[in-house]
XYZ file of C-alpha atoms in Angstrom:
709
model
C 134.439 81.143 66.670
C 136.093 83.888 64.669
C 133.597 86.653 63.904
C 134.519 86.619 60.273
C 133.418 82.915 60.122
C 129.934 83.823 61.167
C 129.606 86.386 58.357
C 131.034 84.166 55.634
C 128.463 81.234 55.987
C 124.879 80.833 55.480
C 122.265 78.820 57.264
C 121.027 77.032 54.304
C 122.392 73.583 53.353
C 124.727 74.347 50.553
C 128.343 74.031 49.893
C 130.509 76.439 51.919
C 132.425 79.028 49.825
C 136.256 79.395 50.291
C 139.268 80.384 48.514
C 141.200 78.032 46.255
C 144.169 77.815 48.496
C 142.464 75.740 51.244
C 143.105 72.014 50.671
C 140.986 70.332 53.555
C 141.782 66.624 53.725
C 143.054 66.593 50.131
C 146.432 67.478 51.242
C 146.853 64.217 53.012
C 147.477 60.835 51.342
C 144.600 58.454 51.009
C 146.459 56.123 53.567
C 146.675 58.942 56.006
C 143.106 59.981 55.770
C 141.940 56.375 56.130
C 144.317 55.850 59.148
C 143.030 58.952 60.784
C 139.418 57.825 60.180
C 140.142 54.338 61.606
C 141.932 55.768 64.749
C 139.771 58.737 65.535
C 136.219 57.941 64.710
C 135.930 54.756 66.850
C 137.115 56.782 69.922
C 134.729 59.648 69.248
C 131.793 57.036 68.629
C 132.638 55.474 71.951
C 132.344 58.704 73.753
C 129.157 59.709 71.896
C 127.453 56.587 72.893
C 128.081 57.312 76.472
C 126.820 60.746 75.984
C 123.556 59.573 74.153
C 122.973 56.986 76.956
C 123.267 59.695 79.618
C 120.837 61.800 77.841
C 118.298 58.958 77.515
C 118.689 58.001 81.127
C 117.933 61.640 82.336
C 114.856 61.894 80.072
C 113.583 58.494 81.465
C 114.052 59.811 84.909
C 111.775 62.720 83.885
C 114.721 65.230 83.797
C 115.729 67.655 81.018
C 118.927 69.555 80.359
C 117.150 73.005 80.038
C 114.176 74.838 81.272
C 111.694 73.442 78.746
C 108.137 72.479 78.730
C 108.477 69.125 76.721
C 107.691 65.643 77.965
C 110.990 63.995 78.566
C 109.395 60.522 78.967
C 108.063 60.806 75.335
C 111.396 62.006 74.290
C 113.057 58.914 75.784
C 110.660 56.634 73.944
C 111.243 58.405 70.603
C 114.897 58.442 71.228
C 115.108 54.592 71.859
C 113.753 53.918 68.516
C 116.397 55.997 66.728
C 119.489 55.859 68.996
C 121.365 53.356 67.108
C 120.483 54.897 63.797
C 121.762 58.360 65.158
C 125.085 56.687 66.125
C 125.424 54.890 62.929
C 124.716 58.039 60.810
C 127.088 60.044 62.857
C 129.858 57.474 62.322
C 129.213 57.336 58.593
C 129.217 61.059 58.221
C 132.439 61.471 60.178
C 134.082 58.796 58.393
C 133.288 60.373 55.099
C 134.617 63.753 56.389
C 137.991 62.214 57.139
C 138.069 60.375 53.720
C 136.894 63.130 51.629
C 139.051 65.306 49.580
C 136.343 67.772 48.838
C 136.721 71.190 50.440
C 135.036 72.725 52.573
C 132.525 70.490 54.457
C 128.769 70.787 53.763
C 126.278 71.244 56.489
C 123.809 73.696 57.789
C 126.067 75.985 59.887
C 124.957 77.108 63.310
C 126.313 80.625 62.741
C 125.007 84.076 61.905
C 123.085 84.198 58.592
C 123.047 87.253 56.348
C 119.830 87.964 54.458
C 119.567 86.873 50.829
C 120.367 90.276 49.511
C 123.036 91.038 52.107
C 121.099 94.133 53.092
C 120.900 93.356 56.721
C 121.117 90.610 59.256
C 118.298 87.987 58.994
C 116.153 87.412 62.121
C 116.859 84.071 63.688
C 114.008 82.360 65.387
C 114.199 80.932 68.952
C 115.352 77.570 67.672
C 118.205 78.877 65.530
C 119.248 81.262 68.270
C 119.486 78.445 70.833
C 121.261 76.120 68.183
C 123.911 78.853 67.549
C 124.238 79.658 71.403
C 124.887 75.981 72.283
C 127.632 75.843 69.637
C 129.250 79.048 71.065
C 129.083 77.582 74.585
C 130.960 74.426 73.288
C 133.722 76.501 71.791
C 134.026 78.613 74.882
C 134.212 75.382 77.075
C 136.908 74.019 74.662
C 138.942 77.223 74.818
C 138.695 77.277 78.558
C 138.771 73.696 79.645
C 140.467 71.826 76.935
C 143.121 74.456 75.861
C 145.729 72.077 74.826
C 143.440 70.027 72.548
C 142.010 73.137 71.081
C 145.519 74.525 70.361
C 146.767 71.361 68.684
C 143.466 70.821 66.738
C 143.738 74.527 65.500
C 147.372 73.994 64.593
C 146.688 70.867 62.576
C 143.990 72.531 60.723
C 146.030 75.569 59.738
C 149.283 73.872 58.697
C 149.762 73.634 54.986
C 146.406 75.644 54.493
C 144.242 72.801 55.341
C 141.174 74.648 56.765
C 140.387 78.203 56.539
C 138.414 77.976 59.818
C 139.878 75.206 62.084
C 136.488 74.193 63.458
C 135.654 72.847 59.832
C 138.261 70.148 60.516
C 136.750 66.623 61.074
C 138.845 66.296 64.343
C 137.180 69.402 65.736
C 134.434 69.020 68.422
C 132.676 71.924 66.748
C 132.452 69.909 63.535
C 131.123 66.921 65.700
C 128.426 69.291 67.060
C 127.329 70.305 63.561
C 127.110 66.656 62.460
C 125.109 65.518 65.557
C 122.588 68.238 65.430
C 121.869 67.787 61.670
C 121.234 63.981 62.413
C 119.043 65.084 65.366
C 117.129 67.429 63.197
C 116.681 64.471 60.496
C 115.127 62.169 62.998
C 113.365 64.633 65.596
C 112.967 67.706 63.598
C 113.843 71.334 64.705
C 112.371 70.806 68.062
C 112.962 71.346 71.704
C 113.933 67.608 72.009
C 116.819 68.049 69.476
C 118.003 71.174 71.383
C 117.897 69.243 74.588
C 119.906 66.469 73.166
C 122.571 68.869 72.210
C 122.540 70.459 75.712
C 123.149 67.067 76.951
C 125.946 66.611 74.458
C 127.533 69.847 75.522
C 127.394 68.893 79.105
C 128.897 65.524 78.329
C 131.757 67.178 76.415
C 132.593 69.493 79.258
C 132.705 66.716 81.932
C 134.034 63.626 80.223
C 135.666 64.461 76.706
C 139.304 65.109 78.000
C 140.660 61.499 77.519
C 139.023 61.274 74.085
C 140.430 64.570 72.906
C 143.845 63.597 74.193
C 143.818 60.436 72.086
C 142.680 62.383 68.982
C 145.572 64.875 69.628
C 148.023 61.918 69.708
C 146.313 60.415 66.576
C 146.728 63.687 64.494
C 150.356 64.046 65.698
C 151.140 60.372 64.911
C 149.737 60.727 61.316
C 152.084 63.695 60.631
C 149.557 66.600 60.814
C 151.703 68.601 63.272
C 155.267 69.279 62.042
C 156.375 71.336 65.074
C 155.940 70.487 68.685
C 153.078 72.655 70.159
C 154.057 75.000 72.853
C 152.469 77.692 74.993
C 154.962 80.184 76.227
C 152.533 82.179 78.042
C 151.926 79.230 80.330
C 155.617 78.708 80.893
C 155.988 82.219 81.792
C 153.036 82.011 84.292
C 154.870 78.958 85.819
C 157.852 80.969 86.297
C 155.999 84.030 87.634
C 154.108 82.025 90.137
C 157.613 80.873 91.332
C 158.845 84.297 91.895
C 160.476 85.421 95.141
C 157.553 87.787 95.457
C 155.425 84.716 96.112
C 158.080 82.621 97.828
C 159.471 85.213 100.372
C 156.580 87.512 101.019
C 153.841 85.452 102.632
C 153.982 85.622 106.506
C 151.196 87.598 108.007
C 148.353 85.644 106.725
C 147.953 81.844 106.158
C 146.730 81.467 102.611
C 145.363 78.079 103.372
C 142.833 79.754 105.687
C 141.449 81.807 102.906
C 138.178 80.350 101.305
C 139.188 81.221 97.679
C 142.970 80.198 98.047
C 144.331 78.549 94.867
C 145.435 74.856 95.832
C 148.527 75.314 93.742
C 149.797 78.077 95.918
C 148.911 76.426 99.212
C 149.965 72.787 99.213
C 153.661 73.328 98.959
C 153.973 75.975 101.569
C 154.884 78.612 98.996
C 152.199 81.204 99.358
C 151.688 84.688 97.732
C 152.046 87.595 99.988
C 149.014 89.004 101.738
C 150.666 91.606 103.943
C 148.914 94.789 104.318
C 150.302 98.264 105.078
C 150.759 98.827 108.801
C 151.639 101.840 111.030
C 155.105 100.323 111.680
C 155.996 99.809 107.920
C 159.397 101.093 106.970
C 159.634 104.578 105.852
C 160.210 105.752 102.403
C 163.734 104.985 101.213
C 165.919 108.172 101.404
C 167.886 109.489 98.209
C 171.300 108.131 97.713
C 172.978 111.287 98.763
C 170.640 111.832 101.817
C 172.041 112.569 105.245
C 173.351 109.323 106.930
C 170.890 109.850 109.763
C 167.964 109.467 107.389
C 169.475 106.116 106.105
C 170.055 104.900 109.607
C 166.316 105.691 110.548
C 165.185 103.898 107.317
C 167.369 100.782 107.934
C 166.253 100.657 111.585
C 162.639 100.853 110.635
C 163.081 98.188 108.014
C 164.675 95.880 110.624
C 161.678 96.454 112.891
C 159.067 96.117 110.109
C 156.534 93.199 109.934
C 158.670 91.968 106.885
C 161.247 90.741 109.182
C 159.435 89.568 112.257
C 159.609 85.806 112.523
C 156.380 83.804 112.623
C 156.466 81.068 115.219
C 156.570 77.586 113.584
C 157.003 79.030 109.916
C 159.789 78.827 107.697
C 162.823 76.915 106.906
C 165.012 77.755 109.777
C 167.514 80.625 110.585
C 171.069 81.166 109.751
C 173.696 80.360 112.210
C 174.140 82.948 114.722
C 171.030 84.984 113.749
C 167.955 85.607 115.976
C 164.861 87.907 115.824
C 164.936 91.410 114.482
C 168.055 93.306 116.005
C 167.236 95.867 118.834
C 167.240 99.502 117.726
C 170.637 101.136 117.686
C 171.064 104.861 118.196
C 172.734 106.786 115.388
C 175.581 109.023 116.342
C 176.928 111.376 113.674
C 180.734 111.161 113.882
C 182.680 114.393 114.493
C 186.139 112.997 113.542
C 185.544 110.619 110.577
C 186.305 111.786 107.147
C 183.327 109.676 105.779
C 180.215 109.880 107.911
C 178.691 106.864 106.116
C 181.018 104.629 108.211
C 178.772 105.209 111.049
C 175.945 103.443 109.129
C 177.870 100.137 109.488
C 175.728 98.697 112.323
C 172.429 99.777 110.780
C 173.184 98.330 107.270
C 174.765 95.083 108.673
C 171.468 94.593 110.802
C 169.397 95.325 107.812
C 171.325 92.761 105.600
C 171.109 90.170 108.423
C 167.535 90.552 108.651
C 167.072 90.247 104.910
C 168.977 86.889 104.736
C 167.281 85.675 107.933
C 164.057 86.428 106.375
C 164.931 84.534 103.221
C 166.231 81.645 105.121
C 162.933 81.448 107.288
C 160.807 81.360 104.051
C 162.939 78.860 101.939
C 164.995 76.047 103.430
C 168.760 76.471 102.635
C 171.505 73.904 103.094
C 173.423 74.651 106.344
C 176.796 74.953 104.569
C 175.145 77.745 102.352
C 173.720 79.484 105.217
C 177.118 79.514 106.904
C 178.897 80.918 103.823
C 176.280 83.676 103.440
C 176.370 84.362 107.180
C 180.115 85.051 106.943
C 179.789 87.465 104.076
C 177.315 89.852 105.773
C 179.910 92.086 107.213
C 182.049 92.627 104.142
C 178.925 92.980 102.099
C 177.806 95.739 104.387
C 181.258 97.373 104.151
C 180.760 97.404 100.351
C 177.159 98.666 100.462
C 177.627 101.813 102.531
C 180.132 102.921 99.874
C 177.294 102.955 97.329
C 173.773 103.253 98.883
C 172.433 102.944 95.411
C 172.605 99.279 96.145
C 169.162 99.664 97.821
C 167.584 101.942 95.083
C 168.830 100.393 91.904
C 167.707 96.956 90.819
C 170.423 96.753 88.239
C 173.109 97.409 90.634
C 175.799 94.707 89.873
C 176.341 93.819 93.548
C 172.547 93.387 94.113
C 172.452 91.285 90.850
C 175.289 89.168 92.202
C 173.374 88.457 95.535
C 170.381 87.381 93.718
C 172.297 85.157 91.384
C 174.234 83.594 94.273
C 170.992 82.939 96.310
C 169.204 81.367 93.274
C 172.066 79.064 92.698
C 172.456 78.249 96.360
C 168.704 77.125 96.603
C 169.478 74.334 94.132
C 171.285 72.495 96.811
C 168.884 70.430 98.863
C 168.914 71.336 102.575
C 169.799 67.933 103.571
C 172.583 67.268 100.978
C 175.906 66.485 102.507
C 178.779 68.912 101.298
C 180.991 65.854 100.667
C 179.058 65.246 97.509
C 181.533 66.110 94.718
C 178.856 67.991 92.731
C 177.530 69.993 95.711
C 181.211 70.725 96.757
C 181.887 72.116 93.272
C 178.953 74.580 93.535
C 179.954 75.505 97.036
C 183.363 76.161 95.765
C 181.944 78.706 93.201
C 180.113 80.505 96.151
C 183.198 80.474 98.346
C 185.373 81.942 95.716
C 182.885 84.606 94.891
C 182.558 85.595 98.552
C 186.313 85.582 98.928
C 186.519 88.121 96.241
C 184.122 90.253 98.045
C 185.944 90.027 101.190
C 189.249 91.029 99.615
C 187.842 94.089 98.041
C 185.021 95.099 100.488
C 186.741 98.402 101.649
C 187.355 99.549 98.058
C 184.334 98.027 96.166
C 182.934 100.167 93.398
C 180.500 99.238 90.737
C 183.053 98.250 88.190
C 184.615 95.723 90.625
C 181.029 94.573 91.607
C 180.312 94.042 87.958
C 183.587 91.838 87.732
C 182.297 89.941 90.805
C 178.942 89.196 89.229
C 180.392 88.261 85.907
C 182.873 85.975 87.243
C 180.377 84.224 89.329
C 177.954 83.779 86.518
C 180.624 82.401 84.196
C 181.817 79.962 86.744
C 178.319 78.747 87.480
C 177.733 78.364 83.665
C 180.899 76.271 83.353
C 179.719 74.040 86.378
C 176.252 73.570 84.910
C 177.830 72.386 81.663
C 180.111 69.985 83.446
C 177.252 68.732 85.764
C 175.043 67.956 82.736
C 177.911 66.302 80.964
C 178.628 64.094 84.103
C 174.932 62.868 83.942
C 175.267 61.416 80.452
C 175.073 57.834 81.656
C 171.760 58.648 83.624
C 170.106 59.414 80.381
C 171.343 56.445 78.195
C 168.092 54.374 78.807
C 165.550 57.301 78.257
C 167.546 58.169 75.095
C 167.333 54.842 73.688
C 163.623 54.556 74.468
C 163.185 57.975 72.771
C 165.093 56.891 69.552
C 163.154 53.619 69.307
C 159.785 55.493 69.615
C 160.932 58.270 67.090
C 162.072 55.515 64.660
C 158.737 53.824 64.801
C 156.737 57.077 64.417
C 159.038 58.123 61.476
C 158.332 54.889 59.711
C 154.669 54.987 60.501
C 154.561 58.484 58.907
C 156.500 57.381 55.804
C 154.231 54.482 55.287
C 151.192 56.595 55.716
C 152.412 59.284 53.315
C 153.514 56.907 50.604
C 150.622 54.452 51.128
C 153.182 51.685 51.466
C 152.259 48.210 52.653
C 155.443 47.236 54.380
C 156.209 43.732 55.553
C 157.085 43.537 59.234
C 160.547 42.087 58.402
C 161.427 45.224 56.288
C 159.942 47.476 59.051
C 162.402 45.900 61.735
C 165.395 46.365 59.498
C 164.485 50.009 58.974
C 163.987 50.589 62.712
C 167.555 49.346 63.375
C 168.874 51.804 60.867
C 166.809 54.767 62.066
C 167.776 54.331 65.770
C 171.396 54.207 64.833
C 170.928 57.566 62.755
C 168.918 59.183 65.490
C 171.662 58.509 67.982
C 174.249 60.027 65.614
C 172.042 62.946 64.938
C 171.921 63.692 68.571
C 175.610 64.071 69.012
C 176.935 64.963 65.435
C 175.393 68.329 64.600
C 174.971 69.245 61.064
C 176.530 65.982 59.811
C 174.099 63.984 61.865
C 171.211 66.164 60.479
C 172.288 65.669 56.862
C 172.615 61.899 57.503
C 169.015 61.807 58.799
C 167.699 63.779 55.731
C 169.221 61.202 53.386
C 167.893 58.310 55.400
C 164.436 59.678 55.053
C 164.766 59.738 51.393
C 166.093 56.084 51.309
C 163.207 54.938 53.465
C 160.613 56.590 51.183
C 162.235 55.017 48.121
C 161.980 51.603 49.897
C 158.381 52.239 50.625
C 157.681 53.214 47.037
C 159.514 49.912 45.920
C 162.151 51.972 43.992
C 164.698 49.964 42.052
C 168.293 49.358 43.263
C 169.503 51.798 40.639
C 167.447 54.583 42.381
C 168.197 53.571 45.895
C 172.010 52.863 45.636
C 173.225 56.464 45.033
C 171.295 57.719 48.126
C 172.903 54.918 50.319
C 176.147 55.944 49.088
C 175.347 59.568 50.038
C 174.401 58.313 53.438
C 177.672 56.495 53.923
C 179.541 59.738 53.282
C 177.402 61.665 55.781
C 177.697 58.823 58.296
C 181.561 59.128 58.131
C 181.462 62.971 58.530
C 179.236 62.295 61.537
C 181.945 60.084 63.086
C 180.461 56.644 62.571
C 183.009 53.861 62.531
C 183.274 51.448 59.626
C 181.545 48.621 61.398
C 178.474 50.784 62.228
C 178.401 52.075 58.677
C 178.453 48.506 57.416
C 175.614 47.588 59.699
C 173.597 50.552 58.639
C 173.966 49.788 54.923
C 173.275 46.052 55.633
C 169.911 46.894 57.457
C 168.852 49.129 54.585
C 169.717 46.543 51.970
C 167.817 43.894 53.858
C 164.785 46.268 54.244
C 164.796 46.945 50.569
C 165.074 43.200 49.674
C 162.190 42.199 52.083
C 160.132 44.965 50.582
C 160.563 43.845 47.099
C 160.162 40.159 47.709
C 157.732 39.823 50.490
C 155.248 36.942 50.038
C 151.616 37.533 49.918
C 151.015 36.091 53.444
C 153.961 38.024 55.114
C 152.969 39.803 58.291
C 152.468 43.587 57.586
C 153.655 46.560 59.544
C 150.737 48.332 60.973
C 151.340 52.147 61.449
C 148.402 52.520 63.999
C 149.022 49.528 66.048
C 150.498 51.436 69.110
C 147.564 53.782 69.250
C 145.050 51.016 68.780
C 146.217 49.292 71.924
C 147.170 52.510 73.684
C 146.411 52.802 77.432
C 146.806 55.889 79.349
C 150.566 56.531 79.211
C 152.062 56.803 82.828
C 155.705 56.663 84.051
C 157.559 55.595 87.058
C 156.857 58.434 89.504
C 153.457 59.605 88.198
C 150.635 60.101 90.625
C 148.842 56.703 90.732
C 145.424 58.557 91.140
C 145.826 60.183 87.760
C 143.477 57.964 85.728
C 142.774 60.032 82.616
C 144.583 62.503 80.300
C 143.746 66.147 80.745
C 144.487 69.149 78.489
C 144.376 72.228 80.646
C 146.965 74.984 81.285
C 149.057 72.629 83.369
C 149.710 70.472 80.187
C 150.741 73.671 78.369
C 153.208 74.595 81.206
C 154.582 71.034 81.323
C 155.265 70.963 77.592
C 157.092 74.404 77.960
C 159.746 73.162 80.360
C 163.282 73.399 79.291
C 166.258 71.206 80.029
C 168.199 72.944 82.710
C 165.080 74.362 84.632
C 165.141 73.751 88.396
C 162.113 72.661 90.391
C 161.228 71.690 93.936
C 159.092 68.723 94.502
C 157.222 68.108 97.856
C 154.567 65.706 99.087
C 150.747 66.353 99.518
C 151.308 68.120 102.744
C 153.936 70.399 101.407
C 156.667 68.577 103.239
C 159.853 66.784 102.253
C 160.965 69.089 99.635
C 163.437 67.877 96.974
C 165.152 70.311 94.433
C 165.788 68.789 91.063
C 166.850 69.826 87.555
C 165.134 68.771 84.310
C 168.094 66.904 82.717
C 166.225 65.167 79.877
C 162.895 65.166 78.150
C 161.681 63.171 75.168
C 159.256 64.908 72.647
C 158.109 61.657 71.222
C 157.883 59.418 74.351
C 156.740 62.580 76.306
C 158.793 61.674 79.251
C 160.697 63.921 81.723
C 163.786 62.971 83.887
C 164.527 65.209 86.946
C 167.795 64.812 88.971
C 169.054 66.471 92.251
C 172.404 68.259 92.255
C 174.037 65.592 94.410
C 172.480 62.761 92.180
C 170.748 61.181 95.119
C 167.038 61.878 94.220
C 165.411 61.463 90.769
C 162.001 61.666 89.302
C 160.655 60.104 86.136
C 157.305 61.498 84.827
C 155.111 61.439 81.770
C 153.860 64.603 80.337
C 150.544 64.097 82.044
C 152.450 63.145 85.262
C 154.481 66.449 85.205
C 151.100 68.330 84.590
C 149.530 66.629 87.563
C 152.406 67.543 89.912
C 151.999 71.164 88.776
C 148.177 70.972 89.106
C 148.378 69.649 92.558
C 150.935 72.092 93.811
C 153.580 69.453 94.363
C 156.035 70.959 91.879
C 157.209 74.508 91.465
C 159.952 76.154 89.400
C 162.713 77.580 91.584
C 162.736 81.467 91.232
C 164.982 83.187 88.755
C 164.257 86.689 89.821
C 165.992 88.667 92.526
C 164.847 88.046 96.165
C 166.031 91.460 97.118
C 163.678 92.989 94.603
C 160.684 91.146 96.232
C 161.707 92.469 99.737
C 163.036 95.969 99.220
C 160.513 98.264 97.607
C 162.567 100.973 96.083
C 161.059 104.251 95.139
C 159.644 103.904 91.480
C 160.403 100.240 91.585
């Protein structure tokens, strides 16, 4: 709870003071408030009944929720007499809170109270202190364990200046707390029994509230209280940070699964954070760029012999063709007849680069075709590196950046993918052409040509990415159709709620047909499609408000012009106009007994939404950081999926996501493997460690610790 909220409110039952800009529920239409009440309150009551029954059962068993001296058996008898009244009063109060246009709510607030003359803090007795403490614990639990719900509830309360303090909103569990304790005090007084009832409620909220809160989130979004898709960038960044090469390629010396406090999300997939400790044979400090070649030779030799590059038996994804364990120590001989003494570094730098790549191949599985290409480039790469040893010290060195980009593109190819796949071959072609450029210029490579190498590779990959996504268009036809249908129904539901329209089902079906067509156009037609969608919204609102033909026809004519600009053919424009005309006619001439469109029907019959590849054991919705991370995924992001044992890895890209259906479609580069998940399904894969983002940082940065880096 914000500190300023504590100081603003008193503990006597009186209207809470707030500035005039706050609208509370008055900013919503009567129909919206009614629909919210009818959707949310029954679910909250259903959960409350389970919480109250649990409290009663514990008291009847002689147990309490706190270290108290009361008689729980007597409490149980008293509570049985009033249990139904408590539930009924809570339901009535919450219903009124949703329907009310008054602001702010009125109740005895469990916050800090100032003395009457504002000359000092009032002294709270033990009861009031505990009352406030329990409320703070509930808020802390919400922030920690129900972060997604807490975020959405806060956003809904603050949009359009609804509530000065989000916990006043009737969809907030903190608001429910206030209503329940005031009813408890009404029937049981300000007693230890009331406080123990609230302790029980707090425990119940912590353990079982997530599915109820997830439903409430969907209800307030469905009713239009959230205008922008909630996101939590910090969770997405955490997801990417956890997939860094520092975690992928650094864990060899200690098995993280043997650690008692190991995070399951970092152990089940075989990708473990580094636990390597300093040892006597750690590589020496990296020399300066212009240091004597003998110092570089010693450093490179120590690196090759260091624990970083020593293979662990039975660990890793295999080695590159022709590579073995760390190379034997080579004696450095300073040449006497070569103009450039750095040339004598060649075997040392080559051994070091081979060790680097072997280490990466051991830790993360690579496709054999990729390993072969990288194996062949190590000698020309070493030739280029010895010309500019700043490669090892400068993380922004273009040649070093190129290697990182090449490896991060290469790991998208599944280890078992056949190179005869057209898509795999195209990406392998990018890699081959880039390596050929290096091979042709290795003996005269400088930073400028290395930068050209890097930019050309990135440009070619960007072009291939665009082509690859374009070639998958048929893969997403069905999920697009499902998304547009769901968007059309949600848009119409919101229009009906905002206008209070009692639409006949026949009119609603015609509007659905129009809206799905326009959504498909908007998806492909840019600004013209967006303009068409804006006009359609106005037409639908006019139909909902039973406007006359003279009022609607100019908007329909405008919609036709935007449809032409968006590239819609004459036949589809004619169908669009006919659907809107029928919808208007059905709205104006609907008989009294006509079946009506119900904006809340889908939520009333909602079951836990799951999709094709979701974890079958996921039986309830959650709202933790993993849901935040799932919401933050972007189309084009790459991930590795594996089974519970961390085996059978599959690398797939997110090629489609639906904000309304909350579905995700992942596809492998060769098109052989696909995954279809709901939002909760993706969150569960992340939660169980079966899904990780592929790294975007540079693996060399994770292995080579440059001075000051």
